[in-house]
Every structure is written in C-alpha cells, then in structure tokens.
C-alpha cells in the first residue's frame, strides 16, 4: 500500500492480465458479526484484510469473542448470543458496515441482558446519519443516548429495558439499506415470537439486502420476505455456525477493473477472479452497465473477462439503485463516451464516506469535464481537452480508485496528462493493494514514466537519498552501482572467467534483481551485506571494464523504468542512461565530509579505518571517475546541483521534493 501524501499516475495506454479480488467488504463484516453472534467456532476464509474489517475484529475482541488466525482462516469463537462484556467503548472508524449492525445488535442485547456500550468513529462517521435505525430501535424499546448530534453517532446503548416484540418494527428504507440489514442481523437474538419488520418508503440497494438474507440462511435464520415491504423473523430463531465460510471477492472493487477492460483492454481481456455469475453481490450487475456502454463481457461462476468493444464508449442513462457503490465507476468511464452519461437514483451517495455526488462532480471538473448534479443524480459529458489534476479523495476509497481510470486519457487525446491521487492510502478501507494490483495489469509508454536521477561521487549519499525520495513518491529505486557488484558476484558464483566480457555479459539477463527498503535482493537472497564487501567491489571493477557488460547493464537499467516511476542513482544516470529524466540532481559533498561519513560507517561495523587514508582514496577515485573515457563523472547540463555537506538527509529529501513539484503540472 502506498502510505504517501500523493501518488502520481503517468498517462496509461493499455491493459491485460488477471486480477484476483480481495474479499467483499459487505460480506466480510456481515460474516464476522454473524459468526460472533453464533455459538461455536467459525472458520472464515478469504476474509478481506482492510481498515473496515480491522475495526470489526477489534470490536469483537473487546466484546469477548475469541479471534485468532489459523492457517489461511480467521477463526471466530462466537458468543452464542450471550454478552461476555457488559461495558465497552467501540471505535469503528468510518465503517458503516460495522457501525450500523453493531449498534443494532448491542442495543437489543443490552436491552435483554443489561450493559452499557458506546460506539463512535472518525469525524466523518459522526456526520453519517443513523437516526432512522435509532428511531426503529427506540420504537422497539431499546435505550439509546445521543452523545453528539441527535441522529448521528456517537451513541450509548444501555439496558436492561423491556422490548415490544408484539408490534412491527418500522424502519425507513430510502436512505440506506444498512439500517434494514442491521435489524435483520440483530433481531434473531430476541425472536421469542415472530418479529415483523416493515419498510417505510422505497427500499434502496435491494441487492445488499439479498446478501444479508442469503448469509442469514447460512447461519440458520430463514427470514420470510413479503416483497420488499416486510420481513418476518420466525419465532425461536437461533444462530448456528456453519463451521466454515468462504468470502467471495468484492464485486464493487471489480467495477474498476471492469471499467479498465472496457477502456483499455484492446487485444487481450482483463480477467477478474473472485466474482462471477454465481456471486451473491448485486454489484456484479455492474457488468450490465459496462456492456451497455460498449464493453465485451464474458462470465463464469467465479470469474469475469472484459475487453474493449465499442470505442468511444456509449453514453447511457441509468437508474443505479441496484449498484449504488459500483456506479461511481461509470461517472469516470463517462469521460470516454460518445455522449452524456446520466446516473439517477443515487441519493445514497450523499451519506456515504463523503458526499459522493458533490465529490465526483468537483473532481471531474478539475479534469476539465462538464458535470451537472442534482439531489439524486449526476450527468457527465465526454471530455476531449483534459487537464492535469490533483484529485482530492476525501478519505474515500472509492473516489481514489475511480479516478485511477482517468489516467487513460491518452487514449482519447494527443495531449495526455498525468493524474495525481491525494492520500492514496485511503484505499486501505477495502483494497489495500489496489494501486499495486493496477500497475500489474496496465502498460505505459516508457517516455511517460517519470524518472529522477541522482548522480554524484562516491560516498556522497546517493543511495540513501534515492531510497528516501523513492519512499516519498512511491517510486521504484535503481542503485546502478549495485548492478556491477551483483554482476561480478553472480559471475564468480557461476564460475565464469571475469576477463571474458561476452561470457560475463551473458549472465546479466538472468539476474533477478530487486531493490526494497534499502536492501538488495538477488532472487530471494538478501545480498546487501555481500555487495558492500571490499572483495565484491573488486569484482565489480573487473567486470565494469568490458563494453559488452556495460551494454548489457545499460538495457537492464532501462528495464527498471516501471510504474509509477523510478529514482536512479549512479555516476551517469542523468547523462547516459536516462537523458530524458524529468528531474536530474548532481549530489556533492566535500571530500572531507565524505571521508568522515565513510569512517563512521566502517567503525560502526567494527572495521578499523583511517580518515586521512579514506579521504585520499576518495579524491583519487573522483579523479579517475572524472577522466574515464566512458561516461565520465560530470553533472548533466540540466541537473540541479545539491551540496549536502551541511544538510541532513531530511533536508536533502525536502529540497528534492520541492524541485520535483516545480516540474509537475499540478
């Protein structure tokens, strides 16, 4: 996951490959609560690992459930409908799928068994309405105190109190289906007699209720449904663990890759595994909307395949009541259409993690789009003249993921622009590895992938600075010096004659080299310490003299130019390898400063050293590097000079980021 302030997406050009979806958020949190309310152990497999499930799991632990991991399963040792903790404060973040059902379950359990429970969340959760659910529970006889604004969390749920089970429980259905889901999950706990739930107004998001009913049946509760207007929980209902539950992939998350296939999968489809024709989730019907816009879709029991059909996409008008979350993706796909796209019946967008209608309209306009909006609808016009935009995500995972599709603007305009996603880590709510997964199935022109080069003399701190800048931007890192050391090491291990340039060069394409967190991996082996050894440095010097080796490593260095960008350090990164780099920096420090740094490094490792000798060695090496015939050490003409003799690493990184920002169009 990219835990950085922003992530820059360069123009993307194509897509192909296979995506395995994380578990469904809606199913995951429902299953966790059902398992907690049941008696016995439930093995939950393929559970979504995200912020929303994390707060649910922590709450279940607080309430006395046994929660542990066993192999690939999360095991829940349920309460059997009996409270083990009678006083607890639960923090539920911005997870509506945890806040609403836990509120209902704890309210009825406190009423029948006594107790006091406080439920709260992040500030945005305290702006998300829960009043209709609270009114229904109070009508049943539950004691609920508003701890903030009436109708919103935080709340205190307390008891005991008498419940009026002989009259219907009435709840509005036109604000959020989660209110009805919460009652359906909670009321089997007190079903001494038939309990009737009546829905006031039109029930939105019916497919989510279907998920709830299907899962209730898995746990032994057969709810009787009278259309979508009333639901009856039979007397004597009792939760029974099925023993094992598999969580299917998240259909809402599938929408981004369905949209990706419709936009950019020209020759080979995007295959999406984890949802398909047998999915419980209504959002799988997003494929119908994508097909209406021109996508070619194939389905199997647990997979989808999507590729571009009509191009440009077709503008549509669609009632999105049945796919409220996934429909957000359509508003970005609309930018690639041949006419306006109008999405209606989406009032629920306004009470989600943010006001999603306002958020989507605002951010789409930043790209240059013409957007109209109403209380429960949005209309998006196709976009031809794109603007580079910095997309505010409102701490809303779906906003971040939707707008990643805007990076394909180069498919409809000759003036392709990058897109910046602010706070990309908000995707942790449902899909922590979303951007890594995206980068695994998309392509870009090499010239569009940004590169930052850091050249300079030995011991100037290039490697450390490159690692830190790479972390700050989410970019990959290339330590070019390590390439020569790895080549020498690999050649020696293979028993090659290091004086045989062609033989040594032949091993370069087989190197499985990776840089991560300041470490160097050759295959699965961490060779960082080995590469720093003096003997390995001598091997590097032997192989570096061969033109064949330098040519082979030249191509390998170019191959490190991968999404979303690269920070490359060395002697000639900005002059010979990446002359088109977006930002070039020549890092220097006085010989005295560099000698002192190297001295401290060696002493810390228990290696004896002499500062005077180190300085003389560095000055001699500087002279050799400056006067070598191939790629002499010198700043690129357009390089920024950075003398870090008196700078901390933090100050050097800050200066690099300032220079980087001046080169971005945002």
XYZ file of C-alpha atoms in Angstrom:
666
model
C 0.000 0.000 0.000
C 1.243 3.487 -0.868
C 1.348 5.296 2.504
C 2.355 8.617 0.977
C 0.714 12.057 0.636
C 0.144 11.650 -3.091
C 0.650 9.200 -5.927
C 1.289 10.465 -9.453
C -0.161 8.313 -12.235
C 1.514 8.909 -15.594
C -0.548 8.507 -18.766
C -1.524 4.844 -19.107
C -2.063 3.226 -22.502
C -3.260 -0.360 -22.252
C -4.343 -3.216 -20.008
C -4.209 -7.017 -19.971
C -3.796 -9.725 -17.380
C -5.503 -11.311 -14.392
C -6.694 -9.706 -11.172
C -7.609 -11.631 -8.036
C -10.039 -9.571 -5.982
C -9.858 -9.089 -2.217
C -12.812 -10.368 -0.216
C -16.078 -8.461 -0.250
C -16.298 -5.803 2.458
C -20.072 -6.201 2.730
C -19.864 -9.968 3.095
C -16.774 -9.902 5.325
C -18.230 -7.709 8.061
C -21.616 -9.410 7.934
C -19.982 -12.815 8.286
C -17.784 -11.641 11.166
C -20.779 -10.366 13.121
C -22.879 -13.445 12.366
C -20.014 -15.683 13.482
C -19.646 -13.632 16.659
C -23.350 -13.967 17.474
C -23.346 -17.720 16.850
C -22.338 -20.449 19.243
C -19.125 -22.284 18.420
C -16.250 -21.634 16.091
C -16.491 -20.327 12.550
C -13.540 -20.558 10.159
C -13.748 -17.532 7.861
C -11.661 -17.930 4.705
C -10.676 -15.303 2.112
C -11.638 -12.568 4.569
C -10.937 -9.039 3.360
C -7.938 -7.560 5.187
C -8.769 -3.850 5.402
C -9.447 -0.963 7.758
C -13.166 -1.789 7.941
C -12.667 -5.430 8.870
C -9.883 -4.487 11.289
C -12.205 -2.298 13.371
C -14.880 -5.014 13.348
C -12.396 -7.654 14.522
C -11.089 -5.392 17.274
C -14.643 -4.695 18.424
C -15.433 -8.411 18.567
C -12.338 -8.986 20.712
C -13.428 -6.188 23.034
C -16.845 -7.811 23.376
C -15.262 -11.098 24.455
C -15.129 -13.101 21.226
C -12.199 -15.354 20.603
C -10.458 -14.152 17.440
C -7.328 -15.722 16.016
C -5.727 -16.799 12.755
C -5.305 -20.457 11.915
C -3.593 -21.077 8.595
C -5.398 -19.088 5.921
C -8.539 -18.687 8.044
C -9.652 -16.208 10.681
C -11.371 -18.134 13.469
C -14.217 -16.569 15.434
C -15.265 -18.263 18.680
C -18.768 -16.872 18.986
C -20.746 -15.523 21.905
C -23.777 -17.704 21.330
C -25.983 -14.663 21.758
C -24.709 -14.049 25.325
C -22.759 -10.920 26.311
C -19.373 -11.588 27.888
C -18.590 -7.899 28.316
C -21.249 -5.606 29.738
C -19.392 -2.312 29.415
C -17.332 -1.339 26.386
C -16.337 1.552 24.140
C -16.017 0.650 20.472
C -14.247 2.806 17.887
C -15.473 1.907 14.404
C -13.540 4.284 12.170
C -15.578 5.136 9.066
C -17.000 1.629 8.659
C -20.742 1.822 8.107
C -20.840 -1.966 7.727
C -19.597 -2.191 11.325
C -21.329 0.817 12.928
C -24.919 0.107 11.868
C -25.210 -3.655 12.635
C -23.175 -3.468 15.853
C -25.394 -0.643 17.057
C -28.494 -2.760 16.496
C -27.049 -5.960 17.948
C -25.691 -4.288 21.089
C -28.904 -2.312 21.580
C -31.076 -5.456 21.738
C -28.513 -7.428 23.761
C -28.194 -4.581 26.285
C -31.986 -4.408 26.491
C -32.334 -8.114 27.317
C -29.118 -8.758 29.243
C -28.092 -5.368 30.599
C -24.983 -3.372 29.836
C -23.684 -0.082 28.501
C -21.869 0.309 25.186
C -20.530 3.385 23.423
C -19.999 3.354 19.655
C -18.055 6.096 17.881
C -15.926 6.686 14.801
C -13.922 9.224 12.854
C -15.408 12.729 12.390
C -16.961 11.773 9.041
C -18.768 8.840 10.681
C -20.305 11.329 13.101
C -21.754 13.101 10.038
C -23.303 9.950 8.568
C -26.967 9.600 9.573
C -28.073 6.738 11.776
C -31.254 8.345 13.104
C -33.667 6.098 11.176
C -32.073 3.000 12.693
C -32.034 4.569 16.154
C -35.715 5.524 15.813
C -36.589 1.932 14.875
C -34.650 0.553 17.843
C -36.187 3.064 20.248
C -39.603 2.116 18.917
C -38.760 -1.466 19.834
C -37.913 -0.344 23.392
C -34.120 -0.022 23.294
C -32.471 2.678 25.404
C -30.142 4.768 23.212
C -28.487 8.051 24.176
C -27.167 10.583 21.665
C -23.629 11.559 22.695
C -23.342 14.150 19.926
C -25.778 15.488 17.363
C -29.144 13.686 17.542
C -29.483 11.187 14.732
C -25.740 10.651 14.349
C -23.004 8.741 16.160
C -21.551 8.645 18.756
C -24.192 6.745 20.721
C -24.597 4.972 24.059
C -26.607 1.734 24.047
C -27.785 0.669 27.503
C -30.156 -1.608 29.340
C -31.946 -3.551 30.577
C -35.260 -2.415 29.125
C -38.467 -4.086 28.014
C -38.808 -4.799 24.295
C -42.118 -4.530 22.458
C -41.819 -7.591 20.257
C -45.544 -7.909 19.566
C -45.707 -4.876 17.268
C -43.941 -4.428 13.911
C -40.547 -2.752 13.880
C -40.689 0.022 11.307
C -37.642 1.456 9.517
C -37.106 3.780 6.565
C -35.643 2.105 3.520
C -34.898 5.104 1.289
C -31.735 6.430 3.000
C -29.533 3.380 3.496
C -30.189 -0.339 3.205
C -27.716 -0.814 6.078
C -30.447 0.175 8.553
C -32.632 -2.756 7.473
C -29.610 -5.075 7.354
C -28.740 -4.070 10.921
C -32.222 -5.020 12.154
C -32.241 -8.282 10.217
C -28.935 -9.257 11.828
C -29.887 -8.176 15.354
C -33.480 -9.275 15.861
C -32.939 -13.068 15.638
C -31.205 -12.610 19.020
C -34.561 -11.803 20.642
C -37.010 -13.789 18.478
C -39.121 -15.265 21.286
C -42.000 -14.862 18.848
C -42.313 -13.897 15.186
C -40.807 -10.441 14.698
C -42.085 -8.361 11.804
C -40.026 -5.589 10.186
C -41.865 -3.160 7.934
C -40.060 -0.879 5.479
C -41.246 2.703 5.170
C -40.890 4.088 1.648
C -38.987 2.544 -1.235
C -36.186 0.197 -0.249
C -32.942 1.185 -1.970
C -29.982 -1.078 -2.657
C -32.089 -4.248 -2.640
C -29.150 -6.444 -3.727
C -27.419 -5.678 -0.421
C -30.479 -6.977 1.438
C -30.307 -10.111 -0.681
C -26.737 -10.598 0.551
C -27.937 -10.236 4.143
C -30.781 -12.733 3.683
C -28.502 -15.288 1.999
C -25.937 -15.055 4.796
C -28.605 -15.270 7.496
C -29.737 -18.520 5.905
C -26.137 -19.811 6.041
C -26.226 -19.195 9.806
C -29.597 -20.872 10.353
C -32.077 -17.977 10.073
C -34.787 -18.362 7.403
C -36.353 -14.906 7.073
C -39.758 -14.715 5.390
C -39.909 -11.892 2.855
C -43.111 -10.173 1.731
C -41.867 -8.492 -1.404
C -39.557 -5.708 -0.272
C -42.068 -4.162 2.115
C -41.927 -6.526 5.088
C -39.707 -9.217 6.589
C -40.603 -11.751 9.291
C -38.045 -13.394 11.556
C -39.526 -16.714 12.779
C -40.024 -17.380 16.469
C -37.265 -19.473 18.008
C -34.625 -18.331 15.536
C -31.122 -19.135 16.740
C -27.763 -18.527 15.137
C -25.941 -21.737 14.239
C -22.403 -21.568 12.895
C -21.928 -23.323 9.535
C -18.402 -24.125 10.703
C -16.707 -22.671 7.632
C -17.498 -19.705 5.390
C -15.735 -18.563 2.214
C -15.913 -14.846 1.450
C -16.276 -14.165 -2.253
C -14.357 -11.367 -3.969
C -15.596 -7.805 -3.715
C -17.901 -7.026 -6.633
C -17.717 -3.278 -6.022
C -13.927 -3.460 -6.345
C -14.371 -5.471 -9.538
C -16.010 -2.430 -11.139
C -12.686 -0.600 -11.522
C -11.199 -3.488 -13.476
C -14.372 -3.964 -15.499
C -14.078 -0.276 -16.389
C -10.379 -0.777 -17.092
C -11.155 -3.596 -19.517
C -13.836 -1.541 -21.277
C -11.421 1.363 -21.745
C -8.019 -0.186 -22.350
C -8.067 -3.986 -22.907
C -7.890 -3.997 -26.702
C -6.139 -7.217 -27.727
C -6.322 -9.310 -24.538
C -9.102 -9.103 -21.929
C -8.795 -8.272 -18.283
C -9.689 -11.388 -16.310
C -11.201 -10.766 -12.875
C -11.272 -13.703 -10.458
C -13.355 -13.863 -7.283
C -16.794 -12.877 -8.582
C -18.923 -14.117 -11.428
C -22.334 -15.342 -12.460
C -22.921 -17.098 -9.118
C -21.995 -14.089 -6.967
C -24.232 -13.136 -4.034
C -23.471 -9.461 -4.574
C -25.726 -7.207 -6.563
C -22.808 -5.061 -7.669
C -21.782 -7.849 -10.043
C -24.565 -6.434 -12.233
C -22.205 -3.564 -12.961
C -21.172 -5.658 -15.957
C -24.604 -4.950 -17.464
C -23.942 -1.204 -17.282
C -20.454 -1.684 -18.731
C -21.903 -3.758 -21.562
C -24.472 -1.028 -22.240
C -21.538 1.368 -22.629
C -19.943 -0.995 -25.152
C -17.751 -3.402 -23.183
C -17.462 -7.028 -24.246
C -18.052 -9.209 -21.170
C -17.810 -12.946 -20.592
C -18.721 -14.566 -17.286
C -18.143 -17.800 -15.416
C -19.209 -18.976 -11.962
C -16.334 -17.141 -10.251
C -14.725 -15.003 -12.970
C -15.294 -12.214 -15.449
C -13.443 -11.307 -18.627
C -13.771 -7.807 -20.045
C -12.331 -6.142 -23.108
C -12.991 -3.051 -25.159
C -15.906 -3.301 -27.585
C -17.410 -0.047 -28.767
C -14.961 2.862 -28.862
C -15.550 5.519 -27.817
C -17.796 4.136 -25.116
C -21.514 4.826 -25.368
C -23.157 7.430 -23.170
C -26.054 5.972 -21.161
C -28.834 6.977 -18.794
C -29.170 4.509 -15.937
C -31.140 4.077 -12.715
C -28.338 2.965 -10.377
C -30.416 1.964 -7.370
C -29.242 -1.638 -7.744
C -25.486 -0.815 -7.935
C -25.011 2.294 -5.764
C -21.315 1.804 -4.922
C -20.126 0.410 -8.238
C -21.998 3.106 -10.182
C -19.336 5.637 -9.179
C -17.009 3.994 -11.701
C -19.458 4.838 -14.503
C -19.002 8.551 -13.856
C -15.308 8.308 -14.815
C -15.968 5.908 -17.687
C -18.365 8.579 -18.958
C -15.378 10.775 -19.826
C -14.543 8.301 -22.610
C -18.087 8.134 -24.053
C -19.630 9.488 -27.256
C -22.335 11.424 -25.428
C -23.533 12.381 -21.943
C -23.997 9.787 -19.223
C -26.688 10.353 -16.595
C -26.781 8.314 -13.378
C -30.015 8.547 -11.379
C -31.470 7.296 -8.085
C -28.137 7.742 -6.281
C -29.255 9.801 -3.274
C -27.410 7.315 -1.037
C -24.108 8.674 -2.434
C -24.607 11.766 -0.297
C -24.486 9.840 3.014
C -21.509 7.582 2.315
C -17.859 8.103 3.336
C -18.268 11.576 1.838
C -20.968 13.324 -0.199
C -20.039 11.330 -3.262
C -22.192 13.242 -5.733
C -20.518 16.518 -4.766
C -17.079 14.886 -4.590
C -17.275 13.252 -8.017
C -18.634 16.411 -9.626
C -15.897 18.566 -8.096
C -13.015 16.289 -9.050
C -14.323 15.564 -12.563
C -14.480 19.300 -13.204
C -10.802 19.586 -12.229
C -10.025 17.334 -15.192
C -11.954 19.735 -17.424
C -15.255 17.867 -17.562
C -18.690 19.446 -17.747
C -20.778 17.979 -14.924
C -24.314 18.668 -13.712
C -25.700 17.325 -10.452
C -28.954 17.154 -8.519
C -30.181 15.733 -5.218
C -30.032 12.159 -6.518
C -28.397 12.319 -9.951
C -25.256 13.292 -11.829
C -24.653 13.934 -15.542
C -21.150 13.790 -17.063
C -20.219 14.976 -20.546
C -17.423 13.325 -22.576
C -14.054 15.011 -22.246
C -11.674 15.904 -25.065
C -9.483 18.670 -23.641
C -8.025 17.100 -20.475
C -6.299 18.962 -17.670
C -3.705 17.518 -15.342
C -5.449 17.343 -11.983
C -4.663 16.713 -8.349
C -7.621 14.630 -7.167
C -8.782 15.169 -3.595
C -10.026 11.813 -2.299
C -11.992 12.936 0.794
C -10.670 9.875 2.687
C -12.983 7.883 0.400
C -11.509 4.717 -1.063
C -13.905 4.639 -3.995
C -13.031 8.167 -5.118
C -9.344 7.217 -5.214
C -9.917 4.020 -7.176
C -12.409 5.544 -9.626
C -10.094 8.351 -10.650
C -7.224 5.995 -11.440
C -9.137 5.332 -14.684
C -8.684 8.989 -15.655
C -5.005 8.226 -16.308
C -6.006 6.588 -19.616
C -6.810 9.979 -21.145
C -4.034 9.473 -23.701
C -6.372 7.043 -25.475
C -8.695 9.913 -26.449
C -6.374 12.916 -26.643
C -2.977 13.586 -28.190
C -2.081 15.778 -25.212
C -2.021 13.096 -22.498
C -1.745 14.346 -18.912
C -0.848 12.690 -15.604
C -3.273 12.422 -12.688
C -2.297 12.894 -9.041
C -4.227 10.921 -6.405
C -4.015 12.582 -3.000
C -3.860 10.368 0.108
C -3.850 7.128 -1.913
C -3.684 5.064 1.275
C -7.425 5.645 1.778
C -7.924 2.535 -0.401
C -6.991 0.524 2.711
C -10.681 0.629 3.620
C -11.437 -2.140 1.112
C -8.486 -2.792 -1.226
C -5.105 -2.004 0.388
C -3.093 -3.190 -2.628
C -5.291 -1.587 -5.269
C -2.636 0.532 -6.952
C -0.035 -2.250 -6.896
C -2.645 -4.537 -8.494
C -3.468 -1.889 -11.089
C 0.187 -1.400 -12.023
C 0.463 -5.151 -12.530
C -2.044 -5.177 -15.410
C -1.560 -1.825 -17.167
C 1.037 -0.526 -19.594
C 2.528 2.883 -20.289
C 4.936 4.322 -22.806
C 8.413 4.306 -21.284
C 8.797 8.005 -22.087
C 5.707 8.758 -19.961
C 7.058 7.034 -16.828
C 8.836 9.714 -14.775
C 12.453 9.254 -13.787
C 14.508 11.128 -11.193
C 18.283 10.700 -11.448
C 20.787 11.287 -8.663
C 24.410 11.248 -9.822
C 27.492 12.111 -7.840
C 30.832 10.960 -6.494
C 31.462 8.035 -4.183
C 30.117 8.341 -0.617
C 28.055 11.452 -1.362
C 24.924 9.725 -0.018
C 23.258 8.983 -3.354
C 21.867 5.619 -2.298
C 20.332 6.846 0.944
C 18.811 9.884 -0.760
C 17.429 7.755 -3.613
C 15.786 5.356 -1.142
C 14.123 8.164 0.801
C 12.893 10.034 -2.276
C 11.593 6.759 -3.694
C 9.632 6.122 -0.496
C 8.204 9.656 -0.517
C 6.902 9.311 -4.086
C 6.111 5.608 -4.202
C 8.712 5.151 -6.961
C 10.982 2.199 -7.557
C 14.702 2.627 -6.893
C 17.723 1.685 -9.003
C 21.195 1.559 -7.464
C 23.276 1.333 -10.629
C 26.490 0.696 -8.728
C 24.921 -2.392 -7.216
C 24.307 -3.758 -10.710
C 28.032 -4.058 -11.376
C 28.676 -5.585 -7.976
C 25.833 -8.091 -8.444
C 27.125 -8.946 -11.920
C 30.612 -9.607 -10.579
C 29.229 -11.665 -7.696
C 26.912 -13.715 -9.933
C 29.674 -14.294 -12.497
C 32.073 -15.523 -9.806
C 29.386 -17.834 -8.346
C 28.783 -19.227 -11.852
C 32.497 -19.982 -12.200
C 32.975 -17.605 -15.133
C 36.280 -16.063 -16.137
C 35.852 -12.390 -15.213
C 38.193 -11.403 -18.030
C 35.760 -12.897 -20.579
C 33.486 -9.936 -21.286
C 30.930 -11.724 -23.522
C 30.578 -14.582 -21.014
C 30.003 -12.195 -18.114
C 27.544 -10.137 -20.189
C 25.514 -13.271 -20.932
C 24.640 -13.642 -17.251
C 23.122 -10.159 -16.989
C 19.682 -11.026 -18.468
C 19.296 -13.815 -15.908
C 19.753 -11.541 -12.889
C 16.604 -11.400 -10.779
C 17.470 -8.167 -9.048
C 15.214 -6.167 -6.749
C 15.709 -3.133 -4.504
C 13.437 -2.677 -1.481
C 13.726 -0.599 1.698
C 17.439 -0.013 1.230
C 18.133 -3.716 0.661
C 19.274 -5.536 -2.473
C 17.798 -8.931 -3.350
C 19.178 -11.385 -5.896
C 16.257 -13.727 -6.398
C 15.065 -14.350 -2.832
C 18.516 -13.794 -1.282
C 19.340 -10.579 0.543
C 22.816 -9.770 -0.790
C 23.067 -6.256 0.666
C 25.916 -7.024 3.059
C 27.767 -9.111 0.479
C 27.678 -6.283 -2.045
C 29.235 -3.847 0.415
C 32.236 -6.091 0.980
C 35.549 -4.831 -0.385
C 36.091 -8.079 -2.292
C 32.795 -7.621 -4.164
C 33.826 -4.091 -5.085
C 36.940 -5.517 -6.717
C 34.791 -7.954 -8.713
C 32.717 -5.003 -9.925
C 35.827 -3.200 -11.105
C 36.903 -6.269 -13.085
C 33.611 -6.675 -14.961
C 32.961 -2.958 -15.486
C 35.820 -2.617 -17.962
C 34.071 -4.775 -20.573
C 31.973 -2.877 -23.173
C 29.730 -5.939 -23.529
C 28.909 -5.867 -19.817
C 28.228 -2.124 -19.838
C 25.893 -2.541 -22.827
C 24.007 -5.414 -21.187
C 23.643 -3.469 -17.949
C 22.527 -0.408 -19.912
C 19.446 -2.305 -21.080
C 18.837 -3.759 -17.631
C 18.907 -0.256 -16.164
C 16.384 0.934 -18.747
C 14.138 -2.001 -17.783
C 13.880 -0.619 -14.236
C 11.725 2.208 -15.640
C 8.441 0.854 -14.306
C 5.200 2.279 -12.982
C 4.620 4.571 -11.261
C 8.169 5.980 -11.602
C 11.861 5.488 -10.881
C 14.615 7.084 -8.811
C 18.002 6.043 -10.227
C 21.354 6.779 -8.618
C 24.832 6.340 -10.008
C 27.562 8.126 -11.960
C 25.893 8.594 -15.357
C 22.175 8.149 -14.800
C 21.293 11.655 -15.966
C 23.869 11.869 -18.737
C 23.962 8.448 -20.413
C 21.167 6.188 -19.155
C 18.153 8.469 -18.666
C 18.949 11.708 -20.532
C 15.189 12.440 -20.705
C 14.720 12.221 -16.912
C 12.150 14.628 -15.501
C 14.464 15.729 -12.681
C 18.252 15.360 -12.602
C 20.262 16.030 -9.476
C 24.025 16.032 -9.064
C 24.772 15.337 -5.415
C 28.068 16.500 -3.997
C 29.818 16.810 -0.679
C 33.345 17.767 0.214
C 35.934 15.005 0.270
C 36.445 15.672 3.972
C 32.740 15.235 4.716
C 32.503 12.076 2.657
C 35.600 10.609 4.314
C 34.141 11.299 7.738
C 30.861 9.619 6.783
C 32.637 6.569 5.418
C 34.842 6.420 8.532
C 31.795 6.389 10.829
C 30.169 3.648 8.746
C 33.223 1.428 8.937
C 33.820 1.990 12.644
C 30.169 1.198 13.422
C 30.720 -2.192 11.754
C 33.864 -2.871 13.755
C 36.163 -2.234 10.782
C 39.285 -0.212 11.509
C 39.800 2.834 9.259
C 41.876 5.985 8.859
C 40.150 9.226 7.867
C 43.189 10.602 6.070
C 43.577 7.450 4.025
C 39.866 7.356 3.221
C 39.950 10.951 2.011
C 42.942 10.281 -0.212
C 41.205 7.222 -1.687
C 38.032 9.208 -2.383
C 39.913 12.055 -4.050
C 41.821 9.584 -6.219
C 38.615 7.819 -7.217
C 36.935 11.147 -8.015
C 39.804 11.962 -10.341
C 39.573 8.586 -12.092
C 35.783 8.873 -12.471
C 36.028 12.365 -13.936
C 38.639 11.349 -16.503
C 37.392 7.938 -17.621
C 36.663 7.650 -21.329
C 33.204 6.073 -20.953
C 30.593 8.187 -19.154
C 32.909 10.389 -17.092
C 31.534 11.675 -13.806
C 30.021 15.079 -14.509
C 26.681 16.812 -13.972
C 24.136 16.734 -16.775
C 23.752 20.186 -18.299
C 20.209 20.492 -16.883
C 20.984 18.963 -13.475
C 20.276 20.637 -10.156
C 23.402 20.812 -8.001
C 22.909 19.735 -4.395
C 25.787 20.026 -1.948
C 24.723 18.083 1.133
C 27.920 18.626 3.147
C 25.953 20.526 5.804
C 22.483 19.065 5.163
C 20.578 16.332 6.960
C 19.028 13.594 4.852
C 15.612 15.051 5.667
C 16.638 18.477 4.346
C 18.060 16.911 1.191
C 14.833 14.968 0.596
C 12.744 18.105 1.144
C 14.819 20.000 -1.418
C 14.417 17.176 -3.936
C 10.643 17.167 -3.456
C 10.493 20.947 -3.947
C 12.351 20.583 -7.237
C 10.088 17.681 -8.213
C 6.945 19.686 -7.576
C 8.165 22.519 -9.822
C 8.366 20.015 -12.678
C 4.837 18.670 -12.241
C 1.764 20.209 -13.924
C -0.444 20.124 -10.841
